[in-house]
PDB file of C-alpha atoms in Angstrom:
ATOM      1  CA  MET A 281    -148.775 127.212  31.548  1.00  0.00           C
ATOM      2  CA  PRO A 282    -151.212 127.558  28.371  1.00  0.00           C
ATOM      3  CA  ARG A 283    -154.848 127.286  28.810  1.00  0.00           C
ATOM      4  CA  ARG A 284    -156.138 124.124  27.332  1.00  0.00           C
ATOM      5  CA  GLN A 285    -158.762 124.819  24.867  1.00  0.00           C
ATOM      6  CA  THR A 286    -162.152 123.009  25.699  1.00  0.00           C
ATOM      7  CA  THR A 287    -164.232 124.237  22.658  1.00  0.00           C
ATOM      8  CA  PRO A 288    -163.348 124.067  19.169  1.00  0.00           C
ATOM      9  CA  ASP A 289    -161.704 126.662  17.103  1.00  0.00           C
ATOM     10  CA  ARG A 290    -164.473 128.182  15.190  1.00  0.00           C
ATOM     11  CA  PRO A 291    -164.090 129.463  11.608  1.00  0.00           C
ATOM     12  CA  ARG A 292    -163.158 133.308  11.381  1.00  0.00           C
ATOM     13  CA  LEU A 293    -166.189 135.161   9.992  1.00  0.00           C
ATOM     14  CA  PRO A 294    -165.806 135.964   6.334  1.00  0.00           C
ATOM     15  CA  VAL A 295    -164.591 139.591   5.208  1.00  0.00           C
ATOM     16  CA  GLY A 296    -164.223 141.304   1.753  1.00  0.00           C
ATOM     17  CA  TRP A 297    -165.312 139.289  -1.187  1.00  0.00           C
ATOM     18  CA  ARG A 298    -165.928 136.288   0.926  1.00  0.00           C
ATOM     19  CA  ARG A 299    -168.331 138.063   3.017  1.00  0.00           C
ATOM     20  CA  PHE A 300    -169.939 139.235  -0.034  1.00  0.00           C
ATOM     21  CA  GLY A 301    -170.248 135.926  -1.714  1.00  0.00           C
ATOM     22  CA  ALA A 302    -171.589 134.393   1.622  1.00  0.00           C
ATOM     23  CA  ARG A 303    -174.129 137.163   1.804  1.00  0.00           C
ATOM     24  CA  LEU A 304    -175.095 136.971  -1.871  1.00  0.00           C
ATOM     25  CA  PRO A 305    -177.997 134.191  -1.239  1.00  0.00           C
ATOM     26  CA  ILE A 306    -179.742 136.916   0.871  1.00  0.00           C
ATOM     27  CA  LEU A 307    -179.912 139.094  -2.367  1.00  0.00           C
ATOM     28  CA  LEU A 308    -181.625 136.234  -4.290  1.00  0.00           C
ATOM     29  CA  PHE A 309    -184.094 135.448  -1.628  1.00  0.00           C
ATOM     30  CA  ARG A 310    -185.136 138.909  -1.615  1.00  0.00           C
ATOM     31  CA  GLY A 311    -185.276 139.013  -5.278  1.00  0.00           C
ATOM     32  CA  GLY A 312    -187.929 136.253  -5.388  1.00  0.00           C
ATOM     33  CA  LEU A 313    -185.320 133.498  -6.239  1.00  0.00           C
ATOM     34  CA  GLY A 314    -185.418 131.549  -3.132  1.00  0.00           C
ATOM     35  CA  TRP A 315    -186.934 128.410  -5.153  1.00  0.00           C
ATOM     36  CA  VAL A 316    -183.138 128.330  -6.691  1.00  0.00           C
ATOM     37  CA  PHE A 317    -182.038 126.621  -3.340  1.00  0.00           C
ATOM     38  CA  GLY A 318    -184.965 124.050  -3.038  1.00  0.00           C
ATOM     39  CA  ARG A 319    -184.817 122.706   0.528  1.00  0.00           C
ATOM     40  CA  ARG A 320    -180.926 123.015   1.055  1.00  0.00           C
ATOM     41  CA  LEU A 321    -180.948 126.865   2.365  1.00  0.00           C
ATOM     42  CA  LEU A 322    -183.339 129.177   4.130  1.00  0.00           C
ATOM     43  CA  LEU A 323    -183.631 132.639   4.910  1.00  0.00           C
ATOM     44  CA  LEU A 324    -183.986 133.481   8.725  1.00  0.00           C
ATOM     45  CA  HIS A 325    -185.157 136.879   9.638  1.00  0.00           C
ATOM     46  CA  HIS A 326    -184.432 137.841  13.137  1.00  0.00           C
ATOM     47  CA  THR A 327    -184.239 140.828  15.288  1.00  0.00           C
ATOM     48  CA  GLY A 328    -181.229 142.587  16.525  1.00  0.00           C
ATOM     49  CA  ARG A 329    -180.989 142.083  20.515  1.00  0.00           C
ATOM     50  CA  VAL A 330    -179.193 145.197  20.889  1.00  0.00           C
ATOM     51  CA  THR A 331    -180.604 147.454  17.959  1.00  0.00           C
ATOM     52  CA  GLY A 332    -184.000 145.980  17.454  1.00  0.00           C
ATOM     53  CA  LEU A 333    -183.415 146.184  13.666  1.00  0.00           C
ATOM     54  CA  ASP A 334    -184.427 143.344  11.144  1.00  0.00           C
ATOM     55  CA  ARG A 335    -181.630 141.178  10.280  1.00  0.00           C
ATOM     56  CA  ARG A 336    -181.434 138.339   7.875  1.00  0.00           C
ATOM     57  CA  VAL A 337    -179.007 135.268   7.592  1.00  0.00           C
ATOM     58  CA  VAL A 338    -179.256 132.444   5.238  1.00  0.00           C
ATOM     59  CA  LEU A 339    -178.678 129.006   6.683  1.00  0.00           C
ATOM     60  CA  GLU A 340    -178.268 125.586   5.357  1.00  0.00           C
ATOM     61  CA  VAL A 341    -180.895 123.180   6.255  1.00  0.00           C
ATOM     62  CA  VAL A 342    -179.531 120.054   8.089  1.00  0.00           C
ATOM     63  CA  GLU A 343    -182.995 118.328   7.909  1.00  0.00           C
ATOM     64  CA  CYS A 344    -186.314 119.580   6.572  1.00  0.00           C
ATOM     65  CA  LYS A 345    -189.839 117.896   7.543  1.00  0.00           C
ATOM     66  CA  PRO A 346    -192.320 119.846   5.503  1.00  0.00           C
ATOM     67  CA  ALA A 347    -195.363 117.587   6.599  1.00  0.00           C
ATOM     68  CA  ASP A 348    -194.454 118.612  10.533  1.00  0.00           C
ATOM     69  CA  GLY A 349    -193.693 122.173   9.587  1.00  0.00           C
ATOM     70  CA  SER A 350    -190.026 121.985  10.925  1.00  0.00           C
ATOM     71  CA  TRP A 351    -186.497 122.637   9.854  1.00  0.00           C
ATOM     72  CA  ILE A 352    -183.324 122.091  11.768  1.00  0.00           C
ATOM     73  CA  VAL A 353    -180.523 124.088  11.117  1.00  0.00           C
ATOM     74  CA  ALA A 354    -177.089 124.521  12.991  1.00  0.00           C
ATOM     75  CA  SER A 355    -174.723 127.342  13.972  1.00  0.00           C
ATOM     76  CA  GLY A 356    -171.354 126.606  12.150  1.00  0.00           C
ATOM     77  CA  PHE A 357    -169.664 129.711  13.728  1.00  0.00           C
ATOM     78  CA  GLY A 358    -171.083 128.423  17.468  1.00  0.00           C
ATOM     79  CA  PRO A 359    -173.265 129.782  20.372  1.00  0.00           C
ATOM     80  CA  ARG A 360    -171.466 133.377  19.487  1.00  0.00           C
ATOM     81  CA  ALA A 361    -172.948 133.817  15.993  1.00  0.00           C
ATOM     82  CA  ASP A 362    -175.205 136.894  16.395  1.00  0.00           C
ATOM     83  CA  TRP A 363    -178.271 135.427  14.751  1.00  0.00           C
ATOM     84  CA  TYR A 364    -177.984 132.536  17.225  1.00  0.00           C
ATOM     85  CA  ARG A 365    -177.647 134.758  20.018  1.00  0.00           C
ATOM     86  CA  ASN A 366    -180.588 136.906  18.657  1.00  0.00           C
ATOM     87  CA  LEU A 367    -182.972 133.898  18.531  1.00  0.00           C
ATOM     88  CA  ARG A 368    -181.990 133.202  22.055  1.00  0.00           C
ATOM     89  CA  ALA A 369    -183.233 136.715  23.126  1.00  0.00           C
ATOM     90  CA  GLU A 370    -186.280 136.219  20.741  1.00  0.00           C
ATOM     91  CA  PRO A 371    -187.133 132.755  19.533  1.00  0.00           C
ATOM     92  CA  LYS A 372    -190.310 133.670  17.635  1.00  0.00           C
ATOM     93  CA  THR A 373    -189.567 134.733  14.035  1.00  0.00           C
ATOM     94  CA  VAL A 374    -190.114 134.401  10.390  1.00  0.00           C
ATOM     95  CA  ILE A 375    -188.056 132.216   7.730  1.00  0.00           C
ATOM     96  CA  GLN A 376    -188.473 131.955   3.967  1.00  0.00           C
ATOM     97  CA  ALA A 377    -188.123 128.468   2.478  1.00  0.00           C
ATOM     98  CA  GLY A 378    -188.027 128.621  -1.350  1.00  0.00           C
ATOM     99  CA  ASN A 379    -190.506 131.593  -1.842  1.00  0.00           C
ATOM    100  CA  HIS A 380    -192.859 130.742   1.119  1.00  0.00           C
ATOM    101  CA  HIS A 381    -192.854 132.732   4.312  1.00  0.00           C
ATOM    102  CA  HIS A 382    -193.362 130.819   7.729  1.00  0.00           C
ATOM    103  CA  ALA A 383    -193.738 131.773  11.315  1.00  0.00           C
ATOM    104  CA  VAL A 384    -191.653 129.768  13.276  1.00  0.00           C
ATOM    105  CA  THR A 385    -190.442 129.275  16.993  1.00  0.00           C
ATOM    106  CA  ALA A 386    -186.876 128.398  17.564  1.00  0.00           C
ATOM    107  CA  HIS A 387    -186.282 125.279  20.064  1.00  0.00           C
ATOM    108  CA  PHE A 388    -182.688 124.806  21.008  1.00  0.00           C
ATOM    109  CA  LEU A 389    -181.771 121.281  20.829  1.00  0.00           C
ATOM    110  CA  THR A 390    -179.633 119.234  23.276  1.00  0.00           C
ATOM    111  CA  PRO A 391    -175.926 117.922  22.682  1.00  0.00           C
ATOM    112  CA  ASP A 392    -177.204 114.607  22.869  1.00  0.00           C
ATOM    113  CA  ASP A 393    -179.853 115.735  20.279  1.00  0.00           C
ATOM    114  CA  GLY A 394    -177.160 117.119  18.088  1.00  0.00           C
ATOM    115  CA  ALA A 395    -175.309 113.815  18.303  1.00  0.00           C
ATOM    116  CA  GLU A 396    -178.088 112.115  16.636  1.00  0.00           C
ATOM    117  CA  ILE A 397    -178.466 114.770  14.115  1.00  0.00           C
ATOM    118  CA  MET A 398    -174.939 114.548  13.163  1.00  0.00           C
ATOM    119  CA  ALA A 399    -174.783 110.825  12.842  1.00  0.00           C
ATOM    120  CA  ASP A 400    -177.928 110.728  10.594  1.00  0.00           C
ATOM    121  CA  TYR A 401    -176.398 113.649   8.627  1.00  0.00           C
ATOM    122  CA  ALA A 402    -173.129 112.056   8.150  1.00  0.00           C
ATOM    123  CA  GLN A 403    -174.760 108.996   6.992  1.00  0.00           C
ATOM    124  CA  ARG A 404    -176.758 111.035   4.252  1.00  0.00           C
ATOM    125  CA  HIS A 405    -174.092 113.113   3.273  1.00  0.00           C
ATOM    126  CA  PRO A 406    -170.628 111.801   4.423  1.00  0.00           C
ATOM    127  CA  ARG A 407    -168.344 114.036   2.154  1.00  0.00           C
ATOM    128  CA  THR A 408    -170.091 116.929   3.271  1.00  0.00           C
ATOM    129  CA  ALA A 409    -170.294 116.205   6.943  1.00  0.00           C
ATOM    130  CA  GLN A 410    -166.402 115.807   6.819  1.00  0.00           C
ATOM    131  CA  ARG A 411    -165.745 118.801   5.271  1.00  0.00           C
ATOM    132  CA  LEU A 412    -168.338 120.525   7.566  1.00  0.00           C
ATOM    133  CA  CYS A 413    -166.335 119.230  10.548  1.00  0.00           C
ATOM    134  CA  THR A 414    -162.976 120.430   9.069  1.00  0.00           C
ATOM    135  CA  PHE A 415    -164.456 123.882   8.399  1.00  0.00           C
ATOM    136  CA  MET A 416    -165.551 124.085  12.016  1.00  0.00           C
ATOM    137  CA  GLY A 417    -162.272 122.837  13.534  1.00  0.00           C
ATOM    138  CA  LEU A 418    -164.074 119.798  14.881  1.00  0.00           C
ATOM    139  CA  PRO A 419    -162.146 116.493  14.987  1.00  0.00           C
ATOM    140  CA  SER A 420    -164.006 113.537  13.087  1.00  0.00           C
ATOM    141  CA  ASP A 421    -162.695 110.624  11.397  1.00  0.00           C
ATOM    142  CA  GLY A 422    -165.841 109.760   9.414  1.00  0.00           C
ATOM    143  CA  SER A 423    -167.206 107.223  11.891  1.00  0.00           C
ATOM    144  CA  GLU A 424    -170.495 107.068  13.804  1.00  0.00           C
ATOM    145  CA  ALA A 425    -168.904 108.013  16.851  1.00  0.00           C
ATOM    146  CA  GLY A 426    -166.829 110.661  15.333  1.00  0.00           C
ATOM    147  CA  SER A 427    -169.786 112.052  13.935  1.00  0.00           C
ATOM    148  CA  ARG A 428    -171.758 111.930  17.283  1.00  0.00           C
ATOM    149  CA  GLU A 429    -169.083 113.719  19.111  1.00  0.00           C
ATOM    150  CA  ALA A 430    -168.851 116.492  16.613  1.00  0.00           C
ATOM    151  CA  GLY A 431    -172.657 116.814  16.730  1.00  0.00           C
ATOM    152  CA  ARG A 432    -172.261 117.373  20.502  1.00  0.00           C
ATOM    153  CA  ASN A 433    -170.214 120.622  20.109  1.00  0.00           C
ATOM    154  CA  ILE A 434    -172.548 122.043  17.305  1.00  0.00           C
ATOM    155  CA  PRO A 435    -175.615 124.185  18.246  1.00  0.00           C
ATOM    156  CA  PHE A 436    -178.615 122.832  16.593  1.00  0.00           C
ATOM    157  CA  ILE A 437    -181.762 124.511  16.383  1.00  0.00           C
ATOM    158  CA  ARG A 438    -185.462 123.266  15.381  1.00  0.00           C
ATOM    159  CA  LEU A 439    -187.632 125.786  13.954  1.00  0.00           C
ATOM    160  CA  ASN A 440    -191.122 124.551  14.333  1.00  0.00           C
ATOM    161  CA  ALA A 441    -194.221 126.617  12.096  1.00  0.00           C
ATOM    162  CA  ASP A 442    -196.384 128.221  14.239  1.00  0.00           C
ATOM    163  CA  THR A 443    -199.972 127.357  13.621  1.00  0.00           C
ATOM    164  CA  GLU A 444    -201.288 130.603  14.592  1.00  0.00           C
ATOM    165  CA  PRO A 445    -200.776 133.310  11.753  1.00  0.00           C
ATOM    166  CA  ARG A 446    -198.706 136.348  12.986  1.00  0.00           C
ATOM    167  CA  LEU A 447    -199.096 139.688  11.863  1.00  0.00           C
ATOM    168  CA  PRO A 448    -195.973 141.255  10.366  1.00  0.00           C
TER     169      PRO A 448
END
């Protein structure tokens, strides 16, 4: 009897030219061109939980509240993504939004929080939300209930700016 899958199929990690394309924004951030992405993308620095080496990944910003000093991001590759697991091991890190660096602490949100966030995101960006659900293998009919159900299956993380400066 085949096992019933309880979690959605996550997309495969990109390889070849797609991996290069996915990692190209890192080079732009490092070259001082982070401002090109506005508030849509940020560069997350994280420490490898096994190697201890500095790692970087560019993430889409789901919600940005500059006045509060917080950014919400999601792991489209699920809780097994390396950056997500690295943040679990060491939640204090640094992000680059535009050309500004911020010391932040990661807070992992509940599935109910994810449902609210995804419902709000789908209302603001319906076509993008639909494509995102398709990409991640999540069923969503475009309704608010469908968006909430999809949001329960996506790991969301709130990055809060630290009030105390951190030495590099």
